[in-house]
CSV table of C-alpha atoms in Angstrom, one decimal:
chain,number,residue,atom,x,y,z
Y,338,MET,CA,185.3,-29.0,59.5
Y,339,SER,CA,186.0,-32.6,60.5
Y,340,ASP,CA,189.1,-34.5,59.8
Y,341,GLN,CA,189.1,-35.5,56.1
Y,342,SER,CA,192.4,-37.3,55.8
Y,343,GLY,CA,190.4,-40.4,55.0
Y,344,LEU,CA,189.9,-38.8,51.6
Y,345,PHE,CA,193.4,-40.0,50.7
Y,346,SER,CA,193.5,-43.4,51.8
Y,347,GLY,CA,191.7,-46.6,50.7
Y,348,ALA,CA,189.5,-44.7,48.1
Y,349,MET,CA,189.6,-44.8,44.4
Y,350,PRO,CA,192.2,-42.5,42.9
Y,351,LEU,CA,191.0,-38.8,42.6
Y,352,ALA,CA,191.2,-39.0,38.8
Y,353,ALA,CA,188.7,-41.9,38.8
Y,354,ARG,CA,186.4,-40.3,41.4
Y,355,MET,CA,186.2,-37.1,39.2
Y,356,ARG,CA,185.1,-38.8,36.0
Y,357,PRO,CA,182.0,-36.8,34.9
Y,358,SER,CA,178.6,-38.5,34.8
Y,359,ASN,CA,177.4,-36.6,31.7
Y,360,LEU,CA,178.8,-35.1,28.6
Y,361,GLU,CA,178.0,-31.6,29.8
Y,362,ASP,CA,180.5,-31.9,32.6
Y,363,LEU,CA,183.3,-33.1,30.3
Y,364,VAL,CA,186.1,-30.6,30.1
Y,365,GLY,CA,187.7,-30.1,26.7
Y,366,GLN,CA,187.1,-31.9,23.4
Y,367,ALA,CA,184.2,-29.7,22.5
Y,368,HIS,CA,184.9,-30.1,18.8
Y,369,LEU,CA,183.9,-33.8,19.2
Y,370,LEU,CA,180.7,-33.2,21.1
Y,371,LYS,CA,178.6,-30.9,18.9
Y,372,PRO,CA,175.0,-31.6,18.4
Y,373,GLY,CA,174.6,-34.3,15.8
Y,374,SER,CA,178.3,-35.5,16.2
Y,375,PRO,CA,179.1,-39.2,16.0
Y,376,LEU,CA,179.9,-39.3,19.8
Y,377,GLN,CA,176.6,-37.5,20.6
Y,378,ALA,CA,174.7,-40.0,18.5
Y,379,LEU,CA,176.5,-43.0,20.1
Y,380,ALA,CA,175.8,-41.6,23.6
Y,381,THR,CA,172.0,-41.2,22.9
Y,382,LYS,CA,169.6,-43.9,24.0
Y,383,ALA,CA,167.7,-45.4,21.2
Y,384,VAL,CA,164.1,-44.5,20.9
Y,385,PRO,CA,161.9,-47.6,21.0
Y,386,GLY,CA,161.3,-48.8,17.4
Y,387,GLU,CA,164.4,-46.8,16.1
Y,388,LYS,CA,167.8,-48.1,15.5
Y,389,SER,CA,170.6,-46.6,17.5
Y,390,SER,CA,174.0,-45.7,16.1
Y,391,THR,CA,176.5,-48.7,16.1
Y,392,VAL,CA,179.4,-46.8,14.5
Y,393,SER,CA,182.8,-47.8,15.9
Y,394,VAL,CA,185.4,-45.2,16.7
Y,395,VAL,CA,189.2,-44.9,17.3
Y,396,LEU,CA,190.0,-42.1,19.7
Y,397,TRP,CA,193.4,-40.7,19.0
Y,398,GLY,CA,195.1,-38.3,21.4
Y,399,PRO,CA,197.7,-37.7,24.2
Y,400,PRO,CA,197.3,-39.3,27.6
Y,401,GLY,CA,194.9,-37.8,30.0
Y,402,THR,CA,192.5,-36.2,27.5
Y,403,GLY,CA,189.3,-38.2,28.2
Y,404,LYS,CA,189.5,-41.3,26.0
Y,405,THR,CA,188.3,-43.7,28.7
Y,406,THR,CA,185.9,-41.2,30.1
Y,407,LEU,CA,184.2,-40.7,26.7
Y,408,ALA,CA,183.9,-44.5,26.3
Y,409,GLN,CA,182.3,-45.0,29.7
Y,410,LEU,CA,179.9,-42.1,29.1
Y,411,VAL,CA,178.9,-43.5,25.7
Y,412,ALA,CA,178.1,-46.8,27.2
Y,413,ARG,CA,176.3,-45.6,30.2
Y,414,LEU,CA,174.2,-42.9,28.5
Y,415,SER,CA,173.2,-45.1,25.6
Y,416,GLY,CA,172.2,-48.0,27.9
Y,417,ARG,CA,174.8,-50.4,26.7
Y,418,ARG,CA,177.0,-52.8,28.6
Y,419,PHE,CA,180.6,-51.5,29.2
Y,420,VAL,CA,183.5,-53.9,28.7
Y,421,GLU,CA,187.1,-52.8,29.0
Y,422,LEU,CA,190.2,-54.5,27.7
Y,423,SER,CA,193.8,-53.4,27.8
Y,424,ALA,CA,195.9,-54.3,24.8
Y,425,ILE,CA,198.8,-54.7,27.2
Y,426,THR,CA,197.2,-57.8,28.9
Y,427,ALA,CA,194.4,-59.0,26.6
Y,428,GLY,CA,195.0,-61.6,23.8
Y,429,VAL,CA,192.9,-63.0,21.0
Y,430,LYS,CA,191.1,-65.5,23.4
Y,431,ASP,CA,189.9,-62.6,25.5
Y,432,VAL,CA,188.7,-60.7,22.4
Y,433,ARG,CA,186.7,-63.7,21.2
Y,434,GLU,CA,185.1,-64.3,24.6
Y,435,VAL,CA,183.9,-60.6,24.6
Y,436,MET,CA,182.5,-61.0,21.1
Y,437,GLU,CA,180.6,-64.3,22.0
Y,438,ARG,CA,179.1,-62.8,25.2
Y,439,ALA,CA,178.2,-59.6,23.3
Y,440,ARG,CA,176.5,-61.6,20.5
Y,441,ALA,CA,174.6,-63.7,23.0
Y,442,ASP,CA,173.5,-60.7,25.1
Y,443,ARG,CA,172.2,-59.0,22.0
Y,444,ASP,CA,170.3,-62.0,20.7
Y,445,ALA,CA,168.9,-63.2,24.1
Y,446,TYR,CA,168.3,-60.0,26.0
Y,447,GLY,CA,168.6,-57.2,23.4
Y,448,VAL,CA,171.5,-55.8,25.3
Y,449,ASN,CA,174.2,-54.1,23.3
Y,450,THR,CA,177.9,-53.9,24.2
Y,451,VAL,CA,180.5,-51.2,24.1
Y,452,LEU,CA,184.0,-52.7,23.9
Y,453,PHE,CA,186.7,-50.2,25.1
Y,454,LEU,CA,190.1,-51.3,24.0
Y,455,ASP,CA,192.8,-49.2,25.5
Y,456,GLU,CA,196.2,-48.8,23.7
Y,457,ILE,CA,195.1,-50.7,20.6
Y,458,HIS,CA,198.4,-49.8,19.0
Y,459,ARG,CA,199.9,-52.5,21.1
Y,460,PHE,CA,197.6,-55.1,19.4
Y,461,SER,CA,199.3,-57.3,16.8
Y,462,LYS,CA,197.6,-57.6,13.3
Y,463,ALA,CA,196.2,-61.1,14.3
Y,464,GLN,CA,194.7,-59.5,17.5
Y,465,GLN,CA,193.2,-56.6,15.6
Y,466,ASP,CA,191.9,-59.1,13.0
Y,467,ALA,CA,189.9,-60.8,15.8
Y,468,LEU,CA,187.9,-57.6,16.3
Y,469,LEU,CA,186.6,-57.4,12.7
Y,470,PRO,CA,183.7,-59.9,12.9
Y,471,GLY,CA,182.2,-58.1,16.0
Y,472,VAL,CA,182.6,-54.7,14.4
Y,473,GLU,CA,181.4,-55.8,11.0
Y,474,ASN,CA,178.2,-57.6,12.3
Y,475,GLY,CA,177.4,-55.0,14.9
Y,476,TRP,CA,177.9,-57.3,17.9
Y,477,ILE,CA,179.8,-54.5,19.6
Y,478,VAL,CA,180.5,-50.9,19.4
Y,479,LEU,CA,184.2,-50.7,19.5
Y,480,ILE,CA,185.8,-47.7,21.1
Y,481,ALA,CA,189.5,-48.0,20.7
Y,482,ALA,CA,192.0,-45.6,22.3
Y,483,THR,CA,195.5,-44.9,21.1
Y,484,THR,CA,198.2,-42.3,21.6
Y,485,GLU,CA,199.9,-43.2,18.3
Y,486,ASN,CA,198.7,-42.3,14.7
Y,487,PRO,CA,196.1,-44.8,13.8
Y,488,SER,CA,197.2,-44.8,10.2
Y,489,PHE,CA,200.5,-46.5,11.3
Y,490,SER,CA,199.2,-48.6,14.2
Y,491,VAL,CA,195.7,-49.8,13.2
Y,492,ILE,CA,195.0,-52.3,10.4
Y,493,SER,CA,193.3,-50.9,7.3
Y,494,PRO,CA,190.2,-53.2,7.5
Y,495,LEU,CA,189.5,-51.9,11.0
Y,496,LEU,CA,190.3,-48.4,10.1
Y,497,SER,CA,187.8,-48.5,7.2
Y,498,ARG,CA,185.1,-49.6,9.5
Y,499,SER,CA,185.7,-47.0,12.1
Y,500,LEU,CA,185.6,-43.3,12.5
Y,501,VAL,CA,188.9,-41.7,13.7
Y,502,LEU,CA,188.4,-38.9,16.2
Y,503,THR,CA,191.3,-36.8,17.3
Y,504,LEU,CA,191.4,-35.6,20.8
Y,505,THR,CA,193.7,-32.6,21.8
Y,506,ALA,CA,195.7,-32.0,25.1
Y,507,LEU,CA,193.6,-29.8,27.4
Y,508,ASP,CA,194.7,-26.2,27.7
Y,509,ASP,CA,195.7,-24.8,31.1
Y,510,THR,CA,192.4,-23.2,31.7
Y,511,ASP,CA,190.5,-26.5,31.3
Y,512,VAL,CA,193.0,-28.2,33.7
Y,513,VAL,CA,192.6,-25.4,36.3
Y,514,THR,CA,188.8,-25.8,35.9
Y,515,LEU,CA,189.1,-29.5,36.7
Y,516,LEU,CA,191.5,-29.0,39.7
Y,517,ALA,CA,189.1,-26.4,41.2
Y,518,ARG,CA,186.2,-28.8,40.7
Y,519,ALA,CA,188.1,-31.6,42.4
Y,520,ILE,CA,188.9,-29.5,45.5
Y,521,SER,CA,185.3,-28.6,46.1
Y,522,ALA,CA,183.4,-31.7,45.0
Y,523,PRO,CA,182.1,-34.1,47.8
Y,524,GLN,CA,183.4,-37.1,45.8
Y,525,GLY,CA,186.8,-35.2,45.4
Y,526,LEU,CA,188.8,-33.5,48.2
Y,527,ASN,CA,185.6,-32.0,49.7
Y,528,GLN,CA,187.3,-28.7,50.6
Y,529,ALA,CA,190.0,-30.3,52.7
Y,530,ILE,CA,192.4,-27.9,51.1
Y,531,THR,CA,192.4,-24.5,49.6
Y,532,ALA,CA,194.6,-23.4,46.7
Y,533,ASN,CA,195.2,-20.0,45.1
Y,534,PRO,CA,195.0,-19.6,41.3
Y,535,ASP,CA,198.8,-19.4,40.9
Y,536,ILE,CA,199.2,-22.8,42.6
Y,537,LEU,CA,196.6,-24.4,40.3
Y,538,ALA,CA,198.2,-22.8,37.3
Y,539,GLN,CA,201.5,-24.3,38.2
Y,540,ILE,CA,200.0,-27.8,38.5
Y,541,ALA,CA,198.3,-27.3,35.3
Y,542,LEU,CA,201.5,-26.2,33.6
Y,543,VAL,CA,203.6,-29.3,34.7
Y,544,SER,CA,200.7,-31.6,33.8
Y,545,GLY,CA,201.3,-30.8,30.2
Y,546,GLY,CA,197.5,-30.9,29.3
Y,547,ASP,CA,197.1,-34.4,30.9
Y,548,ALA,CA,194.0,-34.2,33.2
Y,549,ARG,CA,194.8,-37.5,34.9
Y,550,ARG,CA,198.4,-36.4,35.7
Y,551,ALA,CA,197.1,-33.0,37.0
Y,552,LEU,CA,194.6,-34.7,39.3
Y,553,THR,CA,197.2,-37.2,40.5
Y,554,ILE,CA,199.7,-34.4,41.4
Y,555,LEU,CA,196.8,-32.5,43.2
Y,556,GLU,CA,195.9,-35.6,45.2
Y,557,ALA,CA,199.5,-36.4,46.1
Y,558,ALA,CA,200.3,-32.7,47.2
Y,559,SER,CA,197.0,-32.6,49.2
Y,560,THR,CA,198.0,-35.8,51.0
Y,561,VAL,CA,201.3,-34.1,52.0
Y,562,ALA,CA,199.5,-30.9,53.0
Y,563,VAL,CA,196.7,-32.6,55.1
Y,564,GLY,CA,199.4,-34.9,56.7
Y,565,SER,CA,201.2,-32.0,58.1
Y,566,GLY,CA,198.6,-31.9,61.0
Y,567,GLU,CA,197.3,-28.4,60.4
Y,568,LYS,CA,193.7,-27.6,60.9
Y,569,LEU,CA,191.6,-28.1,57.8
Y,570,PRO,CA,191.3,-26.7,55.3
Y,571,VAL,CA,195.1,-26.5,54.7
Y,572,ALA,CA,196.4,-24.1,52.1
Y,573,LEU,CA,198.1,-25.9,49.4
Y,574,GLU,CA,201.7,-24.5,48.8
Y,575,GLU,CA,204.5,-24.9,46.4
Y,576,GLN,CA,206.5,-27.1,48.9
Y,577,HIS,CA,203.6,-29.6,49.1
Y,578,ILE,CA,203.6,-30.0,45.3
Y,579,SER,CA,207.5,-30.4,45.2
Y,580,ALA,CA,207.4,-32.9,47.9
Y,581,ALA,CA,204.6,-34.9,46.2
Y,582,MET,CA,206.5,-34.9,42.9
Y,583,ASP,CA,209.9,-35.5,44.5
Y,584,ARG,CA,211.3,-32.8,42.5
Y,585,ALA,CA,211.4,-29.0,42.5
Y,586,LEU,CA,208.4,-27.2,41.1
Y,587,VAL,CA,209.6,-25.1,38.2
Y,588,ARG,CA,208.3,-21.6,38.4
Y,589,TYR,CA,207.2,-20.9,34.9
Y,590,ASP,CA,204.5,-18.9,33.2
Y,591,LYS,CA,204.0,-19.7,29.5
Y,592,ASP,CA,202.5,-16.2,29.0
Y,593,GLY,CA,205.0,-14.2,31.3
Y,594,ASP,CA,208.5,-13.2,31.9
Y,595,GLN,CA,209.8,-16.8,32.8
Y,596,HIS,CA,208.6,-18.1,29.3
Y,597,TYR,CA,210.5,-15.3,27.4
Y,598,ASP,CA,213.6,-15.3,29.7
Y,599,VAL,CA,214.1,-19.1,29.4
Y,600,ILE,CA,213.6,-19.3,25.7
Y,601,SER,CA,215.9,-16.4,25.3
Y,602,ALA,CA,218.6,-18.0,27.3
Y,603,PHE,CA,218.0,-21.3,25.4
Y,604,ILE,CA,218.5,-19.5,22.0
Y,605,LYS,CA,221.6,-17.5,23.1
Y,606,SER,CA,223.2,-20.6,24.6
Y,607,VAL,CA,222.9,-22.6,21.3
Y,608,ARG,CA,224.0,-19.5,19.4
Y,609,GLY,CA,227.0,-19.2,21.8
Y,610,SER,CA,227.9,-22.9,21.4
Y,611,ASP,CA,227.5,-23.9,25.0
Y,612,ALA,CA,225.8,-27.3,24.7
Y,613,ASP,CA,225.5,-27.7,28.4
Y,614,ALA,CA,223.7,-24.4,29.1
Y,615,ALA,CA,221.4,-25.2,26.0
Y,616,ILE,CA,220.4,-28.6,27.5
Y,617,HIS,CA,219.9,-26.9,30.9
Y,618,TYR,CA,217.3,-24.5,29.5
Y,619,LEU,CA,215.7,-27.2,27.3
Y,620,ALA,CA,215.3,-29.3,30.5
Y,621,ARG,CA,213.7,-26.3,32.3
Y,622,MET,CA,211.2,-25.8,29.5
Y,623,ILE,CA,210.4,-29.5,29.3
Y,624,GLU,CA,209.9,-29.9,33.1
Y,625,ALA,CA,207.6,-26.9,33.2
Y,626,GLY,CA,205.3,-28.2,30.5
Y,627,GLU,CA,206.4,-25.9,27.6
Y,628,ASP,CA,204.8,-27.0,24.3
Y,629,PRO,CA,207.4,-29.1,22.5
Y,630,ARG,CA,206.2,-27.9,19.2
Y,631,PHE,CA,207.2,-24.4,20.2
Y,632,ILE,CA,210.7,-25.6,21.2
Y,633,ALA,CA,211.1,-27.5,17.9
Y,634,ARG,CA,210.0,-24.5,15.9
Y,635,ARG,CA,212.7,-22.4,17.6
Y,636,LEU,CA,215.3,-25.0,16.8
Y,637,ILE,CA,214.4,-24.8,13.2
Y,638,ILE,CA,214.7,-21.0,13.2
Y,639,LEU,CA,218.1,-21.3,15.0
Y,640,ALA,CA,219.4,-23.8,12.4
Y,641,ALA,CA,218.6,-21.3,9.5
Y,642,GLU,CA,219.4,-18.2,11.3
Y,643,ASP,CA,222.6,-18.8,13.3
Y,644,ILE,CA,224.1,-21.9,11.6
Y,645,GLY,CA,222.9,-21.6,8.0
Y,646,LEU,CA,225.4,-22.6,5.3
Y,647,ALA,CA,228.3,-23.1,7.8
Y,648,ASP,CA,226.5,-26.6,8.2
Y,649,PRO,CA,223.8,-27.3,5.7
Y,650,GLN,CA,222.8,-30.4,7.5
Y,651,ALA,CA,221.6,-28.4,10.5
Y,652,LEU,CA,218.3,-27.3,9.0
Y,653,PRO,CA,217.2,-30.7,7.8
Y,654,LEU,CA,218.1,-32.2,11.2
Y,655,ALA,CA,216.0,-29.6,13.0
Y,656,VAL,CA,213.1,-30.2,10.7
Y,657,ALA,CA,213.4,-33.9,11.2
Y,658,GLY,CA,213.5,-33.3,15.0
Y,659,ALA,CA,210.2,-31.5,14.8
Y,660,GLU,CA,208.6,-34.1,12.7
Y,661,ALA,CA,209.8,-36.8,15.2
Y,662,VAL,CA,208.3,-34.8,18.2
Y,663,ALA,CA,205.1,-34.5,16.4
Y,664,MET,CA,205.1,-38.2,15.6
Y,665,ILE,CA,206.1,-39.8,18.9
Y,666,GLY,CA,204.9,-37.0,21.4
Y,667,MET,CA,206.2,-36.6,24.9
Y,668,PRO,CA,208.0,-37.7,27.0
Y,669,GLU,CA,210.0,-39.5,24.4
Y,670,GLY,CA,210.1,-36.4,22.2
Y,671,ARG,CA,212.6,-34.9,24.7
Y,672,ILE,CA,215.2,-37.2,23.1
Y,673,PRO,CA,215.2,-35.7,19.5
Y,674,LEU,CA,214.8,-32.2,21.0
Y,675,ALA,CA,218.0,-32.9,23.0
Y,676,GLU,CA,219.8,-34.3,20.0
Y,677,VAL,CA,219.0,-31.4,17.8
Y,678,THR,CA,219.9,-28.9,20.6
Y,679,ILE,CA,223.3,-30.5,21.1
Y,680,TYR,CA,224.1,-30.6,17.4
Y,681,LEU,CA,223.1,-27.0,16.8
Y,682,ALA,CA,225.1,-25.8,19.8
Y,683,MET,CA,228.2,-27.7,18.5
Y,684,ALA,CA,227.8,-26.7,14.8
Y,685,PRO,CA,229.9,-23.9,13.3
Y,686,LYS,CA,227.9,-20.7,13.1
Y,687,SER,CA,227.1,-18.3,10.3
Y,688,ASN,CA,224.3,-15.8,9.9
Y,689,SER,CA,225.1,-14.9,6.3
Y,690,ALA,CA,221.8,-16.1,4.8
Y,691,TYR,CA,219.9,-14.2,7.6
Y,692,ASN,CA,222.0,-11.0,6.9
Y,693,ALA,CA,221.6,-11.5,3.0
Y,694,ILE,CA,217.8,-11.7,3.0
Y,695,ASN,CA,217.4,-8.8,5.6
Y,696,SER,CA,219.7,-6.5,3.5
Y,697,ALA,CA,217.8,-7.3,0.4
Y,698,LEU,CA,214.5,-6.6,2.1
Y,699,ASP,CA,215.9,-3.3,3.5
Y,700,ASP,CA,216.7,-2.3,-0.1
Y,701,ILE,CA,213.3,-3.3,-1.5
Y,702,ARG,CA,211.5,-1.3,1.2
Y,703,ASN,CA,213.7,1.7,0.5
Y,704,GLY,CA,213.0,1.6,-3.2
Y,705,ILE,CA,216.3,0.4,-4.4
Y,706,PHE,CA,215.1,-1.7,-7.3
Y,707,GLY,CA,214.4,-1.3,-10.9
Y,708,GLU,CA,212.8,-3.0,-13.9
Y,709,VAL,CA,213.7,-6.6,-14.6
Y,710,PRO,CA,216.2,-6.6,-17.4
Y,711,LYS,CA,214.5,-7.6,-20.7
Y,712,PRO,CA,216.6,-10.8,-21.2
Y,713,LEU,CA,215.3,-12.1,-18.0
Y,714,ARG,CA,211.6,-11.4,-18.6
Y,715,SER,CA,209.1,-14.1,-19.4
Y,716,SER,CA,208.3,-14.4,-23.2
Y,717,ASN,CA,205.3,-16.7,-22.5
Y,718,HIS,CA,202.6,-14.1,-22.4
Y,719,ALA,CA,200.8,-11.9,-25.0
Y,720,GLY,CA,202.9,-9.1,-26.4
Y,721,ALA,CA,206.0,-10.1,-24.5
Y,722,LYS,CA,208.0,-10.9,-27.5
Y,723,GLY,CA,207.2,-7.7,-29.2
Y,724,ALA,CA,208.4,-5.8,-26.2
Y,725,GLY,CA,211.8,-7.6,-26.4
Y,726,ALA,CA,211.2,-9.9,-23.5
Y,727,GLY,CA,213.7,-12.8,-23.3
Y,728,VAL,CA,215.7,-11.5,-26.2
Y,729,GLY,CA,219.3,-11.8,-25.6
Y,730,TYR,CA,219.1,-14.2,-22.7
Y,731,LEU,CA,222.3,-16.4,-22.4
Y,732,TYR,CA,221.5,-20.0,-21.2
Y,733,PRO,CA,224.2,-20.8,-18.7
Y,734,HIS,CA,224.1,-24.6,-19.5
Y,735,ASP,CA,225.5,-23.9,-23.0
Y,736,ASP,CA,228.7,-22.8,-21.4
Y,737,PRO,CA,231.2,-25.4,-20.2
Y,738,LYS,CA,231.4,-23.9,-16.8
Y,739,SER,CA,227.6,-23.3,-16.6
Y,740,VAL,CA,228.1,-19.7,-15.7
Y,741,VAL,CA,228.2,-16.7,-18.2
Y,742,PRO,CA,228.6,-13.0,-18.0
Y,743,GLN,CA,225.1,-11.6,-17.8
Y,744,ARG,CA,223.1,-8.8,-16.4
Y,745,TYR,CA,220.7,-10.1,-13.6
Y,746,LEU,CA,219.9,-6.8,-12.0
Y,747,ALA,CA,218.7,-3.4,-13.0
Y,748,ASP,CA,221.3,-0.5,-12.8
Y,749,LYS,CA,219.9,0.6,-9.5
Y,750,SER,CA,220.6,-2.5,-7.8
Y,751,LEU,CA,223.6,-3.7,-9.9
Y,752,ASN,CA,226.4,-2.9,-7.3
Y,753,ARG,CA,224.5,-4.0,-4.3
Y,754,SER,CA,226.0,-6.9,-2.4
Y,755,TYR,CA,224.0,-9.1,0.0
Y,756,PHE,CA,225.6,-12.4,0.4
Y,757,ALA,CA,228.9,-12.3,2.3
Y,758,PRO,CA,229.9,-15.9,3.2
Y,759,LYS,CA,232.0,-16.5,6.3
Y,760,ASP,CA,235.3,-18.3,6.4
Y,761,ILE,CA,233.9,-21.0,8.7
Y,762,GLY,CA,232.6,-24.7,8.5
Y,763,ALA,CA,231.2,-25.8,5.1
Y,764,GLU,CA,230.7,-22.1,4.2
Y,765,LYS,CA,234.4,-21.8,3.7
Y,766,GLU,CA,234.1,-23.2,0.3
Y,767,LEU,CA,231.6,-20.7,-0.6
Y,768,VAL,CA,234.0,-17.7,0.0
Y,769,GLU,CA,236.2,-18.2,-3.0
Y,770,ARG,CA,233.5,-19.8,-5.1
Y,771,TRP,CA,231.1,-16.9,-4.7
Y,772,SER,CA,234.0,-14.4,-5.5
Y,773,ARG,CA,234.8,-16.3,-8.8
Y,774,LEU,CA,231.1,-16.6,-9.8
Y,775,ARG,CA,230.3,-13.0,-9.0
Y,776,ALA,CA,233.3,-11.9,-11.0
Y,777,ILE,CA,232.3,-13.9,-14.1
Y,778,VAL,CA,228.6,-12.9,-13.9
Y,779,ARG,CA,229.4,-9.2,-13.4
Y,780,SER,CA,231.9,-9.1,-16.3
Y,781,PHE,CA,229.2,-8.5,-19.0
Y,782,LYS,CA,229.6,-5.5,-21.2
Y,783,LYS,CA,227.2,-2.6,-20.4
């Protein structure tokens, strides 16, 4: 094979060269491309005498999921002119110029226009307002892309005139398919390198479902490999990827031992109150491309299981952290994850709620339960009152202390004890309080 180092100099980026030329070659987003779907209709060339679809769409999804590619395919396959604007650099004047040109092309030549507006969430209300006449009158088909929730970032009049389509991050299998295709394709790396499945899986993992990032890493690593002077094809290895990324490649398999070992170490570090170790393992998971939603869920469980009533603010904070990650995505999501991790590691620890529910469940499974005492039964169904349901119930709020001696358990469970508060953190208050309450409640006459 001849020298192919020219593949890596002066050409378009690999991610751009590997954009598919038809919808069938698009990897991922199958839920948006079913027969008869809005995108399929938009990408279909109009039959003479029939009107083509002119619906505008907002593509919402994380980076590298195919938003730009979809817009280009819709324009090319439907025979429309493609115009791209970036909300970072374009202003109202640019939008209006595109509108006027689109209107003139349609009226004079019968040529329709797709306007692809990247990062529409960066447009102000006035800038988004400028799009309305073109969308409303059908001068353009607007395909807007955003990584932020359109409900918060796109004005209502524009949303009401558009379909919001949600794109999802590519799974690792999809990314590996793209990488393998790029290695072999003539317009890609044209077999200048080889790569075993483990290497491709590692690139897919650190890309976090971002196809553009994965192809950029592959291109940079291939440049390093081919530049070594070895005879082509060169086998791509971990050191090439690490050199290209200027950082160590984290060995991590989301379905293997590393996944379970690292998350286990993370949980045990938080439980053990070592904030430094917890942040270390959090960083390893983030760098390896672990799903941040998985990490956030584990933090919620930690807050309830290992901190519990010793710090009642831990659980709401963990839930808020998970919501923040879902709202802002990565890489910014690393910050609330770190905040929650440090807070939970530093919080006082108690597993009393965890122990209480597990002990109670053990009793239920072992048959240690009886009939609900009659005063506690519902009297709101047929025949209940005749059976004595609700009779003799003492309403606690009628007592000045809002607690009364009363049987709440059947004899079989009466002397069972589940909740044992610890003398730590905010739970300290519950030790004496629960002792007093239990003594009053259990002082009823049998």
